[in-house]
Short mmCIF file of C-alpha atoms in Angstrom, two decimals:
data_model
loop_
_atom_site.label_atom_id
_atom_site.label_comp_id
_atom_site.label_asym_id
_atom_site.label_seq_id
_atom_site.Cartn_x
_atom_site.Cartn_y
_atom_site.Cartn_z
CA UNK A 28 23.16 -14.70 10.04
CA UNK A 29 22.24 -13.94 6.44
CA UNK A 30 18.85 -15.56 6.96
CA UNK A 31 18.32 -13.44 10.08
CA UNK A 32 19.26 -10.24 8.23
CA UNK A 33 16.94 -11.15 5.36
CA UNK A 34 13.93 -10.89 7.67
CA UNK A 35 14.51 -7.25 8.49
CA UNK A 36 11.19 -5.74 7.73
CA UNK A 37 8.67 -2.96 8.01
CA UNK A 38 5.10 -3.38 9.22
CA UNK A 39 2.08 -1.92 7.46
CA UNK A 40 -1.18 -1.52 9.38
CA UNK A 41 -4.70 -0.80 8.19
CA UNK A 42 -7.43 0.37 10.60
CA UNK A 43 -10.33 0.02 8.18
CA UNK A 44 -14.09 0.06 8.59
CA UNK A 45 -14.53 -3.68 9.14
CA UNK A 46 -11.17 -4.87 10.47
CA UNK A 47 -7.64 -4.15 11.59
CA UNK A 48 -4.95 -5.77 9.41
CA UNK A 49 -1.17 -6.01 9.42
CA UNK A 50 1.47 -7.21 6.97
CA UNK A 51 5.23 -7.58 7.34
CA UNK A 52 7.28 -6.74 4.24
CA UNK A 53 10.96 -7.65 4.04
CA UNK A 54 13.83 -5.79 2.36
CA UNK A 55 13.07 -7.61 -0.91
CA UNK A 56 9.51 -6.18 -0.77
CA UNK A 57 8.01 -9.60 -0.14
CA UNK A 58 5.05 -9.98 2.23
CA UNK A 59 5.96 -12.79 4.63
CA UNK A 60 3.42 -12.29 7.42
CA UNK A 61 -0.16 -11.08 7.53
CA UNK A 62 -3.04 -11.22 9.96
CA UNK A 63 -6.32 -9.49 10.69
CA UNK A 64 -9.10 -9.08 13.23
CA UNK A 65 -12.62 -8.81 11.81
CA UNK A 66 -14.78 -6.77 14.16
CA UNK A 67 -18.11 -8.50 13.50
CA UNK A 68 -16.53 -11.95 13.88
CA UNK A 69 -13.80 -11.55 16.48
CA UNK A 70 -15.18 -8.81 18.73
CA UNK A 71 -18.84 -9.73 19.06
CA UNK A 72 -19.17 -7.88 22.37
CA UNK A 73 -19.23 -4.56 20.53
CA UNK A 74 -22.31 -5.53 18.49
CA UNK A 75 -21.27 -3.97 15.20
CA UNK A 76 -22.61 -4.75 11.75
CA UNK A 77 -20.03 -4.14 9.06
CA UNK A 78 -17.81 -2.68 11.78
CA UNK A 79 -20.23 0.15 12.63
CA UNK A 80 -23.34 1.11 14.58
CA UNK A 81 -26.10 2.63 12.46
CA UNK A 82 -28.29 4.75 14.73
CA UNK A 83 -32.07 4.99 14.68
CA UNK A 84 -32.13 8.10 12.50
CA UNK A 85 -30.43 6.14 9.71
CA UNK A 86 -27.96 9.00 9.28
CA UNK A 87 -25.66 8.75 12.29
CA UNK A 88 -23.01 6.05 11.93
CA UNK A 89 -20.33 5.41 14.57
CA UNK A 90 -17.72 2.85 15.65
CA UNK A 91 -16.47 2.04 19.19
CA UNK A 92 -12.96 3.41 19.58
CA UNK A 93 -12.02 0.75 22.16
CA UNK A 94 -12.90 -1.92 19.59
CA UNK A 95 -10.07 -0.62 17.42
CA UNK A 96 -7.68 -0.66 20.39
CA UNK A 97 -8.65 -4.18 21.38
CA UNK A 98 -8.22 -5.40 17.80
CA UNK A 99 -4.64 -4.10 17.87
CA UNK A 100 -4.05 -5.96 21.14
CA UNK A 101 -5.34 -9.20 19.65
CA UNK A 102 -3.13 -9.02 16.56
CA UNK A 103 0.02 -8.17 18.50
CA UNK A 104 -0.61 -11.01 20.95
CA UNK A 105 -1.16 -13.43 18.03
CA UNK A 106 2.09 -12.27 16.42
CA UNK A 107 3.94 -12.76 19.68
CA UNK A 108 2.47 -16.25 20.17
CA UNK A 109 3.48 -17.22 16.62
CA UNK A 110 7.11 -16.35 17.32
CA UNK A 111 7.23 -13.25 15.16
CA UNK A 112 10.59 -11.53 15.69
CA UNK A 113 9.69 -7.94 16.53
CA UNK A 114 13.37 -7.09 17.01
CA UNK A 115 13.80 -7.07 13.21
CA UNK A 116 11.17 -4.37 12.61
CA UNK A 117 12.94 -1.29 11.24
CA UNK A 118 9.87 0.94 10.99
CA UNK A 119 6.11 0.82 10.77
CA UNK A 120 3.40 2.92 9.25
CA UNK A 121 -0.29 2.53 8.65
CA UNK A 122 -3.58 3.69 7.25
CA UNK A 123 -6.93 4.52 8.77
CA UNK A 124 -10.41 4.87 7.37
CA UNK A 125 -10.65 8.47 6.29
CA UNK A 126 -12.81 11.14 7.95
CA UNK A 127 -13.37 9.23 11.20
CA UNK A 128 -12.43 11.18 14.33
CA UNK A 129 -11.27 10.16 17.83
CA UNK A 130 -11.75 12.35 20.90
CA UNK A 131 -9.07 12.01 23.56
CA UNK A 132 -10.29 12.89 27.05
CA UNK A 133 -8.34 15.27 29.26
CA UNK A 134 -5.54 13.32 30.89
CA UNK A 135 -5.16 10.79 28.05
CA UNK A 136 -1.70 12.05 27.12
CA UNK A 137 -0.44 11.16 30.60
CA UNK A 138 -1.83 7.65 30.28
CA UNK A 139 -0.21 7.21 26.85
CA UNK A 140 3.22 8.14 28.16
CA UNK A 141 3.04 5.84 31.19
CA UNK A 142 1.62 2.59 29.80
CA UNK A 143 2.46 -0.55 31.75
CA UNK A 144 3.87 -3.43 29.66
CA UNK A 145 2.11 -5.84 32.01
CA UNK A 146 -1.34 -4.86 30.73
CA UNK A 147 -3.01 -4.76 27.32
CA UNK A 148 -3.67 -1.40 25.72
CA UNK A 149 -7.46 -1.59 25.89
CA UNK A 150 -7.27 -2.33 29.62
CA UNK A 151 -5.37 0.92 30.21
CA UNK A 152 -7.22 3.23 27.82
CA UNK A 153 -10.79 2.57 29.04
CA UNK A 154 -11.23 6.09 30.44
CA UNK A 155 -9.21 7.97 27.80
CA UNK A 156 -11.96 8.96 25.35
CA UNK A 157 -14.61 11.65 25.81
CA UNK A 158 -16.65 10.04 23.01
CA UNK A 159 -16.64 6.24 23.09
CA UNK A 160 -18.52 5.78 19.79
CA UNK A 161 -16.75 7.85 17.13
CA UNK A 162 -18.31 9.21 13.91
CA UNK A 163 -16.97 7.52 10.77
CA UNK A 164 -17.03 8.13 7.02
CA UNK A 165 -20.49 6.56 6.58
CA UNK A 166 -22.11 9.22 8.78
CA UNK A 167 -24.39 11.69 6.96
CA UNK A 168 -25.97 13.52 9.91
CA UNK A 169 -24.20 16.89 9.57
CA UNK A 170 -26.08 18.59 6.73
CA UNK A 171 -26.79 21.66 8.90
CA UNK A 172 -23.09 22.06 9.75
CA UNK A 173 -22.16 21.67 6.06
CA UNK A 174 -24.47 24.50 5.05
CA UNK A 175 -23.15 26.70 7.89
CA UNK A 176 -19.57 26.11 6.80
CA UNK A 177 -20.24 26.87 3.13
CA UNK A 178 -22.14 30.02 4.04
CA UNK A 179 -19.24 31.19 6.21
CA UNK A 180 -16.71 31.09 3.37
CA UNK A 181 -18.97 32.35 0.57
CA UNK A 182 -20.53 29.21 -0.84
CA UNK A 183 -19.74 25.65 -1.86
CA UNK A 184 -17.47 26.56 -4.78
CA UNK A 185 -15.49 29.00 -2.64
CA UNK A 186 -14.93 26.25 -0.07
CA UNK A 187 -13.84 23.84 -2.81
CA UNK A 188 -11.30 26.34 -4.12
CA UNK A 189 -10.01 26.91 -0.58
CA UNK A 190 -9.79 23.31 0.64
CA UNK A 191 -10.15 21.05 -2.41
CA UNK A 192 -13.74 19.97 -1.61
CA UNK A 193 -17.13 21.40 -0.86
CA UNK A 194 -18.67 20.48 2.50
CA UNK A 195 -19.55 16.81 2.81
CA UNK A 196 -21.45 15.34 5.75
CA UNK A 197 -18.80 12.72 6.47
CA UNK A 198 -15.94 15.23 6.65
CA UNK A 199 -14.28 15.57 10.01
CA UNK A 200 -14.64 19.32 10.47
CA UNK A 201 -18.41 19.12 10.17
CA UNK A 202 -18.47 16.19 12.59
CA UNK A 203 -16.51 18.21 15.15
CA UNK A 204 -18.80 21.21 14.67
CA UNK A 205 -21.80 18.96 15.34
CA UNK A 206 -20.21 17.65 18.54
CA UNK A 207 -19.42 21.18 19.72
CA UNK A 208 -23.00 22.31 19.07
CA UNK A 209 -24.87 19.26 20.35
CA UNK A 210 -22.60 17.88 23.07
CA UNK A 211 -20.61 20.81 24.48
CA UNK A 212 -19.82 18.95 27.71
CA UNK A 213 -18.01 16.14 25.89
CA UNK A 214 -16.24 18.69 23.72
CA UNK A 215 -15.06 20.63 26.75
CA UNK A 216 -13.56 17.44 28.24
CA UNK A 217 -11.59 16.71 25.06
CA UNK A 218 -7.86 17.45 25.13
CA UNK A 219 -7.09 16.35 21.56
CA UNK A 220 -8.88 15.26 18.40
CA UNK A 221 -7.27 12.75 16.06
CA UNK A 222 -8.19 11.27 12.72
CA UNK A 223 -8.32 7.46 12.76
CA UNK A 224 -4.88 7.40 11.14
CA UNK A 225 -3.20 9.70 13.68
CA UNK A 226 -5.07 7.95 16.52
CA UNK A 227 -3.50 4.64 15.49
CA UNK A 228 -0.07 6.24 15.20
CA UNK A 229 -0.53 7.74 18.67
CA UNK A 230 -0.93 4.26 20.14
CA UNK A 231 2.45 3.23 18.74
CA UNK A 232 4.18 6.49 19.67
CA UNK A 233 2.84 6.67 23.22
CA UNK A 234 1.93 10.30 22.60
CA UNK A 235 -0.39 12.31 20.40
CA UNK A 236 0.66 11.92 16.78
CA UNK A 237 0.50 14.69 14.18
CA UNK A 238 -1.77 14.26 11.17
CA UNK A 239 -0.43 13.31 7.77
CA UNK A 240 -0.78 16.16 5.26
CA UNK A 241 -2.68 14.04 2.76
CA UNK A 242 -5.16 12.57 5.24
CA UNK A 243 -5.68 15.97 6.88
CA UNK A 244 -5.73 17.94 3.64
CA UNK A 245 -9.34 19.01 4.15
CA UNK A 246 -10.45 18.69 7.80
CA UNK A 247 -8.07 21.28 9.34
CA UNK A 248 -9.56 24.06 7.22
CA UNK A 249 -13.12 23.18 8.06
CA UNK A 250 -13.34 24.53 11.58
CA UNK A 251 -14.91 27.95 11.20
CA UNK A 252 -17.82 26.80 13.37
CA UNK A 253 -15.51 25.59 16.15
CA UNK A 254 -13.96 28.30 18.38
CA UNK A 255 -10.97 26.37 19.71
CA UNK A 256 -8.69 24.29 17.52
CA UNK A 257 -8.02 20.92 19.13
CA UNK A 258 -7.12 18.88 16.06
CA UNK A 259 -3.63 17.42 16.19
CA UNK A 260 -0.91 19.37 14.40
CA UNK A 261 -0.02 18.55 10.81
CA UNK A 262 3.09 16.73 9.68
CA UNK A 263 4.64 16.33 6.25
CA UNK A 264 4.00 12.65 5.63
CA UNK A 265 7.01 10.46 4.89
CA UNK A 266 9.22 13.53 4.44
CA UNK A 267 9.01 13.73 8.26
CA UNK A 268 10.22 10.38 9.64
CA UNK A 269 8.06 10.61 12.77
CA UNK A 270 9.28 9.35 16.12
CA UNK A 271 10.56 6.24 17.87
CA UNK A 272 8.14 3.57 19.00
CA UNK A 273 6.81 3.74 22.58
CA UNK A 274 8.77 1.89 25.26
CA UNK A 275 5.55 -0.06 25.93
CA UNK A 276 6.02 -2.01 22.69
CA UNK A 277 9.75 -2.40 23.29
CA UNK A 278 9.19 -3.98 26.70
CA UNK A 279 6.06 -6.05 25.97
CA UNK A 280 6.80 -7.29 22.45
CA UNK A 281 10.52 -6.75 21.84
CA UNK A 282 10.45 -4.01 19.23
CA UNK A 283 13.87 -2.34 18.90
CA UNK A 284 14.04 1.08 20.59
CA UNK A 285 15.08 2.62 17.27
CA UNK A 286 11.99 1.38 15.39
CA UNK A 287 10.48 4.38 13.61
CA UNK A 288 6.78 5.19 13.55
CA UNK A 289 6.26 6.90 10.19
CA UNK A 290 3.20 9.15 9.81
CA UNK A 291 0.03 7.13 9.29
CA UNK A 292 -2.19 8.31 6.43
CA UNK A 293 -5.71 7.64 5.15
CA UNK A 294 -6.62 4.32 3.59
CA UNK A 295 -7.14 5.95 0.21
CA UNK A 296 -3.70 7.63 -0.06
CA UNK A 297 -2.06 4.48 1.27
CA UNK A 298 -3.89 2.07 -1.00
CA UNK A 299 -2.74 0.26 -4.13
CA UNK A 300 0.80 -0.91 -3.39
CA UNK A 301 3.41 -0.47 -6.07
CA UNK A 302 4.61 -3.48 -8.01
CA UNK A 303 7.31 -1.25 -9.49
CA UNK A 304 10.53 -1.44 -7.53
CA UNK A 305 14.14 -1.92 -8.39
CA UNK A 306 13.71 -5.44 -7.05
CA UNK A 307 9.98 -5.95 -7.49
CA UNK A 308 9.66 -5.86 -11.26
CA UNK A 309 6.74 -5.44 -13.59
CA UNK A 310 5.20 -7.44 -16.37
CA UNK A 311 1.90 -6.96 -18.17
CA UNK A 312 0.01 -10.04 -19.32
CA UNK A 313 -2.65 -9.15 -21.84
CA UNK A 314 -6.18 -10.37 -21.20
CA UNK A 315 -8.14 -8.74 -24.01
CA UNK A 316 -7.69 -6.12 -26.69
CA UNK A 317 -10.31 -3.40 -26.82
CA UNK A 318 -12.78 -3.63 -29.65
CA UNK A 319 -13.30 -0.79 -32.11
CA UNK A 320 -16.16 1.52 -31.17
CA UNK A 321 -14.44 4.76 -30.31
CA UNK A 322 -13.20 3.40 -26.99
CA UNK A 323 -10.71 0.55 -27.21
CA UNK A 324 -8.28 -0.62 -24.58
CA UNK A 325 -6.86 -3.77 -23.14
CA UNK A 326 -6.88 -5.47 -19.78
CA UNK A 327 -3.61 -6.71 -18.31
CA UNK A 328 -2.39 -8.01 -14.98
CA UNK A 329 0.56 -6.66 -13.04
CA UNK A 330 2.91 -9.35 -11.75
CA UNK A 331 6.38 -9.28 -10.25
CA UNK A 332 8.05 -11.12 -13.14
CA UNK A 333 10.65 -9.34 -15.24
CA UNK A 334 9.79 -7.33 -18.31
CA UNK A 335 12.55 -4.81 -18.98
CA UNK A 336 10.66 -2.93 -21.67
CA UNK A 337 7.83 -2.00 -19.31
CA UNK A 338 10.08 -1.61 -16.27
CA UNK A 339 12.47 0.86 -17.88
CA UNK A 340 10.56 4.05 -17.21
CA UNK A 341 9.69 3.11 -13.62
CA UNK A 342 13.04 2.26 -12.08
CA UNK A 343 13.42 5.18 -9.69
CA UNK A 344 12.81 4.44 -5.99
CA UNK A 345 9.87 6.02 -4.18
CA UNK A 346 12.06 8.58 -2.42
CA UNK A 347 12.85 10.28 -5.71
CA UNK A 348 9.86 9.42 -7.90
CA UNK A 349 8.21 12.84 -8.15
CA UNK A 350 4.84 11.50 -9.27
CA UNK A 351 4.53 8.79 -6.65
CA UNK A 352 1.60 8.29 -4.33
CA UNK A 353 2.10 6.25 -1.19
CA UNK A 354 3.02 2.74 -2.27
CA UNK A 355 2.03 3.57 -5.86
CA UNK A 356 3.88 4.79 -8.95
CA UNK A 357 1.32 6.88 -10.76
CA UNK A 358 2.67 9.19 -13.39
CA UNK A 359 0.81 12.09 -14.91
CA UNK A 360 -2.21 10.73 -16.77
CA UNK A 361 -2.30 7.42 -14.89
CA UNK A 362 -5.34 6.36 -12.88
CA UNK A 363 -5.86 3.97 -9.98
CA UNK A 364 -9.33 2.54 -9.44
CA UNK A 365 -10.48 0.72 -6.32
CA UNK A 366 -13.62 -1.28 -7.12
CA UNK A 367 -14.89 -2.14 -3.68
CA UNK A 368 -17.96 -1.53 -1.54
CA UNK A 369 -17.70 2.00 -2.82
CA UNK A 370 -15.71 2.77 -5.96
CA UNK A 371 -12.79 5.18 -5.61
CA UNK A 372 -10.78 6.85 -8.36
CA UNK A 373 -7.27 8.18 -7.67
CA UNK A 374 -5.60 10.65 -10.03
CA UNK A 375 -2.15 12.25 -10.02
CA UNK A 376 -2.53 15.92 -10.91
CA UNK A 377 -0.14 18.79 -11.38
CA UNK A 378 -2.74 21.52 -11.96
CA UNK A 379 -6.02 20.52 -10.29
CA UNK A 380 -9.37 22.18 -10.93
CA UNK A 381 -11.47 22.15 -7.72
CA UNK A 382 -15.17 21.57 -8.37
CA UNK A 383 -18.32 20.87 -6.36
CA UNK A 384 -17.74 17.13 -6.78
CA UNK A 385 -14.63 15.16 -5.92
CA UNK A 386 -11.68 16.05 -3.74
CA UNK A 387 -8.19 17.47 -4.15
CA UNK A 388 -5.59 16.29 -1.61
CA UNK A 389 -1.93 16.93 -1.03
CA UNK A 390 0.18 14.16 -2.49
CA UNK A 391 0.92 11.75 0.41
CA UNK A 392 4.61 11.50 -0.53
CA UNK A 393 5.32 14.64 -2.58
CA UNK A 394 3.55 17.68 -1.07
CA UNK A 395 4.38 19.78 -4.16
CA UNK A 396 1.84 17.84 -6.24
CA UNK A 397 -1.76 16.76 -5.80
CA UNK A 398 -3.91 13.69 -5.60
CA UNK A 399 -7.49 13.88 -6.78
CA UNK A 400 -10.02 11.46 -5.40
CA UNK A 401 -13.53 10.66 -6.54
CA UNK A 402 -15.72 8.45 -4.37
CA UNK A 403 -18.85 6.71 -5.68
CA UNK A 404 -21.02 5.15 -2.99
CA UNK A 405 -22.97 2.85 -5.35
CA UNK A 406 -20.07 0.54 -6.20
CA UNK A 407 -19.90 -3.22 -5.73
CA UNK A 408 -23.11 -3.36 -3.69
CA UNK A 409 -24.97 -1.95 -6.69
CA UNK A 410 -23.28 -4.38 -9.05
CA UNK A 411 -24.10 -7.28 -6.75
CA UNK A 412 -27.72 -6.18 -6.51
CA UNK A 413 -28.15 -6.13 -10.29
CA UNK A 414 -26.33 -9.48 -10.50
CA UNK A 415 -28.75 -10.98 -7.99
CA UNK A 416 -31.81 -9.52 -9.74
CA UNK A 417 -30.90 -10.34 -13.34
CA UNK A 418 -28.12 -12.94 -13.43
CA UNK A 419 -29.29 -15.52 -10.89
CA UNK A 420 -26.70 -14.26 -8.39
CA UNK A 421 -24.01 -15.56 -10.74
CA UNK A 422 -20.97 -13.57 -11.84
CA UNK A 423 -20.60 -16.03 -14.71
CA UNK A 424 -24.04 -15.12 -16.04
CA UNK A 425 -23.28 -11.45 -15.39
CA UNK A 426 -20.14 -11.75 -17.53
CA UNK A 427 -22.06 -13.50 -20.31
CA UNK A 428 -24.29 -10.42 -20.58
CA UNK A 429 -21.24 -8.17 -21.02
CA UNK A 430 -19.77 -10.54 -23.58
CA UNK A 431 -22.98 -10.77 -25.62
CA UNK A 432 -23.68 -7.03 -25.86
CA UNK A 433 -21.68 -4.56 -27.88
CA UNK A 434 -19.70 -1.59 -26.67
CA UNK A 435 -21.90 1.45 -26.43
CA UNK A 436 -24.91 -0.77 -25.68
CA UNK A 437 -26.59 0.30 -28.94
CA UNK A 438 -27.02 3.75 -27.43
CA UNK A 439 -28.81 2.57 -24.29
CA UNK A 440 -27.55 4.27 -21.16
CA UNK A 441 -28.29 3.74 -17.48
CA UNK A 442 -27.35 5.19 -14.10
CA UNK A 443 -28.10 3.20 -10.95
CA UNK A 444 -28.16 4.67 -7.44
CA UNK A 445 -30.08 2.58 -4.92
CA UNK A 446 -28.60 4.64 -2.07
CA UNK A 447 -28.00 8.38 -2.13
CA UNK A 448 -24.92 8.86 -4.30
CA UNK A 449 -22.02 11.13 -3.36
CA UNK A 450 -20.85 11.95 -6.88
CA UNK A 451 -23.31 13.48 -7.71
CA UNK A 452 -26.01 13.65 -5.05
CA UNK A 453 -28.75 11.62 -6.70
CA UNK A 454 -30.84 8.53 -6.01
CA UNK A 455 -32.84 6.16 -8.17
CA UNK A 456 -32.42 4.18 -11.37
CA UNK A 457 -32.40 6.20 -14.57
CA UNK A 458 -32.47 4.58 -18.01
CA UNK A 459 -32.33 6.27 -21.41
CA UNK A 460 -32.89 4.72 -24.81
CA UNK A 461 -30.86 5.42 -27.93
CA UNK A 462 -33.48 8.06 -28.78
CA UNK A 463 -32.74 9.79 -25.44
CA UNK A 464 -36.12 8.85 -23.97
CA UNK A 465 -36.31 7.76 -20.34
CA UNK A 466 -37.54 4.17 -20.11
CA UNK A 467 -38.58 1.98 -17.20
CA UNK A 468 -36.50 -1.11 -18.01
CA UNK A 469 -34.03 -2.76 -20.40
CA UNK A 470 -33.64 -6.38 -21.43
CA UNK A 471 -31.54 -8.16 -18.77
CA UNK A 472 -28.29 -8.23 -20.72
CA UNK A 473 -28.66 -4.61 -21.87
CA UNK A 474 -29.38 -3.60 -18.26
CA UNK A 475 -26.15 -5.18 -17.05
CA UNK A 476 -24.03 -3.45 -19.66
CA UNK A 477 -25.85 -0.17 -19.02
CA UNK A 478 -24.92 -0.43 -15.33
CA UNK A 479 -21.21 -1.08 -15.93
CA UNK A 480 -20.76 1.38 -18.79
CA UNK A 481 -22.68 4.03 -16.87
CA UNK A 482 -20.50 3.58 -13.79
CA UNK A 483 -17.25 3.94 -15.72
CA UNK A 484 -18.47 6.76 -17.96
CA UNK A 485 -19.42 8.71 -14.83
CA UNK A 486 -15.92 8.16 -13.43
CA UNK A 487 -14.26 9.47 -16.58
CA UNK A 488 -16.54 12.50 -16.87
CA UNK A 489 -16.07 13.53 -13.24
CA UNK A 490 -12.30 12.97 -13.48
CA UNK A 491 -12.12 15.30 -16.45
CA UNK A 492 -14.03 17.86 -14.42
CA UNK A 493 -11.15 17.90 -11.92
CA UNK A 494 -8.60 18.57 -14.66
CA UNK A 495 -7.71 15.01 -15.65
CA UNK A 496 -6.97 14.14 -19.28
CA UNK A 497 -6.20 10.76 -20.86
CA UNK A 498 -2.68 10.82 -22.31
CA UNK A 499 -0.97 8.51 -24.85
CA UNK A 500 0.91 6.71 -22.04
CA UNK A 501 -2.02 6.56 -19.63
CA UNK A 502 -2.57 3.30 -17.76
CA UNK A 503 -5.19 2.30 -15.24
CA UNK A 504 -4.28 0.26 -12.13
CA UNK A 505 -7.29 -1.63 -10.77
CA UNK A 506 -7.77 -3.20 -7.37
CA UNK A 507 -10.70 -4.27 -5.20
CA UNK A 508 -13.19 -7.10 -5.49
CA UNK A 509 -14.57 -6.27 -8.94
CA UNK A 510 -11.04 -6.18 -10.38
CA UNK A 511 -11.22 -9.99 -10.44
CA UNK A 512 -13.90 -9.83 -13.16
CA UNK A 513 -12.15 -9.51 -16.52
CA UNK A 514 -15.31 -8.54 -18.40
CA UNK A 515 -15.96 -5.63 -16.05
CA UNK A 516 -12.36 -4.51 -16.54
CA UNK A 517 -12.74 -4.77 -20.30
CA UNK A 518 -15.53 -2.19 -20.12
CA UNK A 519 -13.26 0.03 -17.99
CA UNK A 520 -10.50 -0.26 -20.63
CA UNK A 521 -12.97 0.52 -23.41
CA UNK A 522 -14.48 3.57 -21.73
CA UNK A 523 -11.11 5.16 -20.92
CA UNK A 524 -9.50 3.90 -24.13
CA UNK A 525 -6.37 2.78 -22.32
CA UNK A 526 -4.78 -0.39 -20.89
CA UNK A 527 -5.97 -1.63 -17.51
CA UNK A 528 -3.65 -3.51 -15.17
CA UNK A 529 -4.67 -5.58 -12.17
CA UNK A 530 -2.43 -5.44 -9.13
CA UNK A 531 -1.64 -8.95 -7.97
CA UNK A 532 -1.69 -8.36 -4.23
CA UNK A 533 -4.22 -8.28 -1.44
CA UNK A 534 -4.24 -5.90 1.52
CA UNK A 535 -3.22 -2.95 -0.62
CA UNK A 536 -3.45 -0.32 2.14
CA UNK A 537 -1.29 -2.48 4.43
CA UNK A 538 1.38 -3.11 1.82
CA UNK A 539 1.36 0.54 0.75
CA UNK A 540 1.83 1.50 4.40
CA UNK A 541 4.81 -0.84 4.75
CA UNK A 542 6.36 0.78 1.68
CA UNK A 543 5.79 4.18 3.29
CA UNK A 544 7.61 2.91 6.38
CA UNK A 545 10.65 1.99 4.26
CA UNK A 546 10.44 5.39 2.58
CA UNK A 547 10.16 7.25 5.88
CA UNK A 548 13.11 5.38 7.34
CA UNK A 549 15.27 6.29 4.36
CA UNK A 550 14.29 9.95 4.81
CA UNK A 551 15.59 9.68 8.38
CA UNK A 552 19.08 8.72 7.22
CA UNK A 553 18.62 4.97 7.39
CA UNK A 554 20.22 2.91 4.66
CA UNK A 555 17.85 2.74 1.71
CA UNK A 556 16.67 -0.84 1.18
CA UNK A 557 15.12 -0.21 -2.23
#
């Protein structure tokens, strides 16, 4: 009986660009089940590359909505075949790639409420979408709508002060305006518009789900060009426990009728799961001390082993930690960095300063505070390109270049944007010597350090523009592929002048979502398992 009770769990889902993933996290905050469906590998019939369709204009980028539904079917069927005990699931939550939008066709709500447990979801939802290929965050085809929106509210800075961001092509409001202008017939047949996160939650609820405040912090205010609001209503994240799971999942898979569906959020607010719990403890293991050059920091790794000195100031559970992000324990001054395909910087802010670059969101757990986000498109792909060009495609050789060159790179500075950057909008490779002269090339090892220092200096400068300041207790939490390279992290520590910790878990958005499910259940009066 005790063993059975120990497997009570929450599920965390991630509907990302390239795959759908799930993890099960038990009451001790241990991940004991995980699975995924990779679109390009497991759903070849949809013909995606990197989970998307890039259209002929090179600007329009979409994903098939039924591909996401079918991926969910596949995972649930695999879980069922493996003997996973769905009856022990207390709650579930999830994350979706941000900015993507799903267009429910008139009559879809009726289908959602009357699903047959004898059929798979994708078999029943074939005719439920007015747009079968949905715009996603990689789309940059809405420049005209962006300019219209900014002009309507008095300019880009006015829009940033109003919503937390200027108009960006990938943002949902501009995508909806484009659909209304260019495909009015499809728009007129649409009964509801969801973000990817609320779309996924709708599948589990069996009805249209509201949008999480953090994920919807910008799109709902960006509809001046659209005459009729169809976006799903807003909810208050984990402060609102959501609803009970659809009877479809109860009957087909054995979920308990009382299983809660907690508001799904965006993959960025959900990312970077917390290693700081009353049971999951924290220890820093030092990798390197920063070297003296005006920067100076150290790189450490977060584990779940005990270290009372570091744990002491982070004991409070997520439900009462005022500075928490979803699945993360940032305090004022702390930074989380995701070093992936694109690089993303997360900041906890009390008094944000909206600018023309970067984004200000509602805090996904505490709506009284803010989360700032900076996205840099030229992330790991740029690092990999320079590695392939200069270091024989070897991360070991790449690291040797960082080890053999000094901090500050003897005054040599470089900025590398092989694709149009978001923050700021610029393209090309730009190198400057110590004498501040633009040059065409650096020696290979200097080039590598210029790339990494330039990337992290840009992050710090743009963060400060949003109101961020390094504090004496500041720490950086790093995740993503490049966080496995200690020499890259050493540069990050040196530039910010603060310790860097690596989070020792994969599937960060999934695990963060499972933590949100626990949090949401406790807000609904369930016994707190933290």
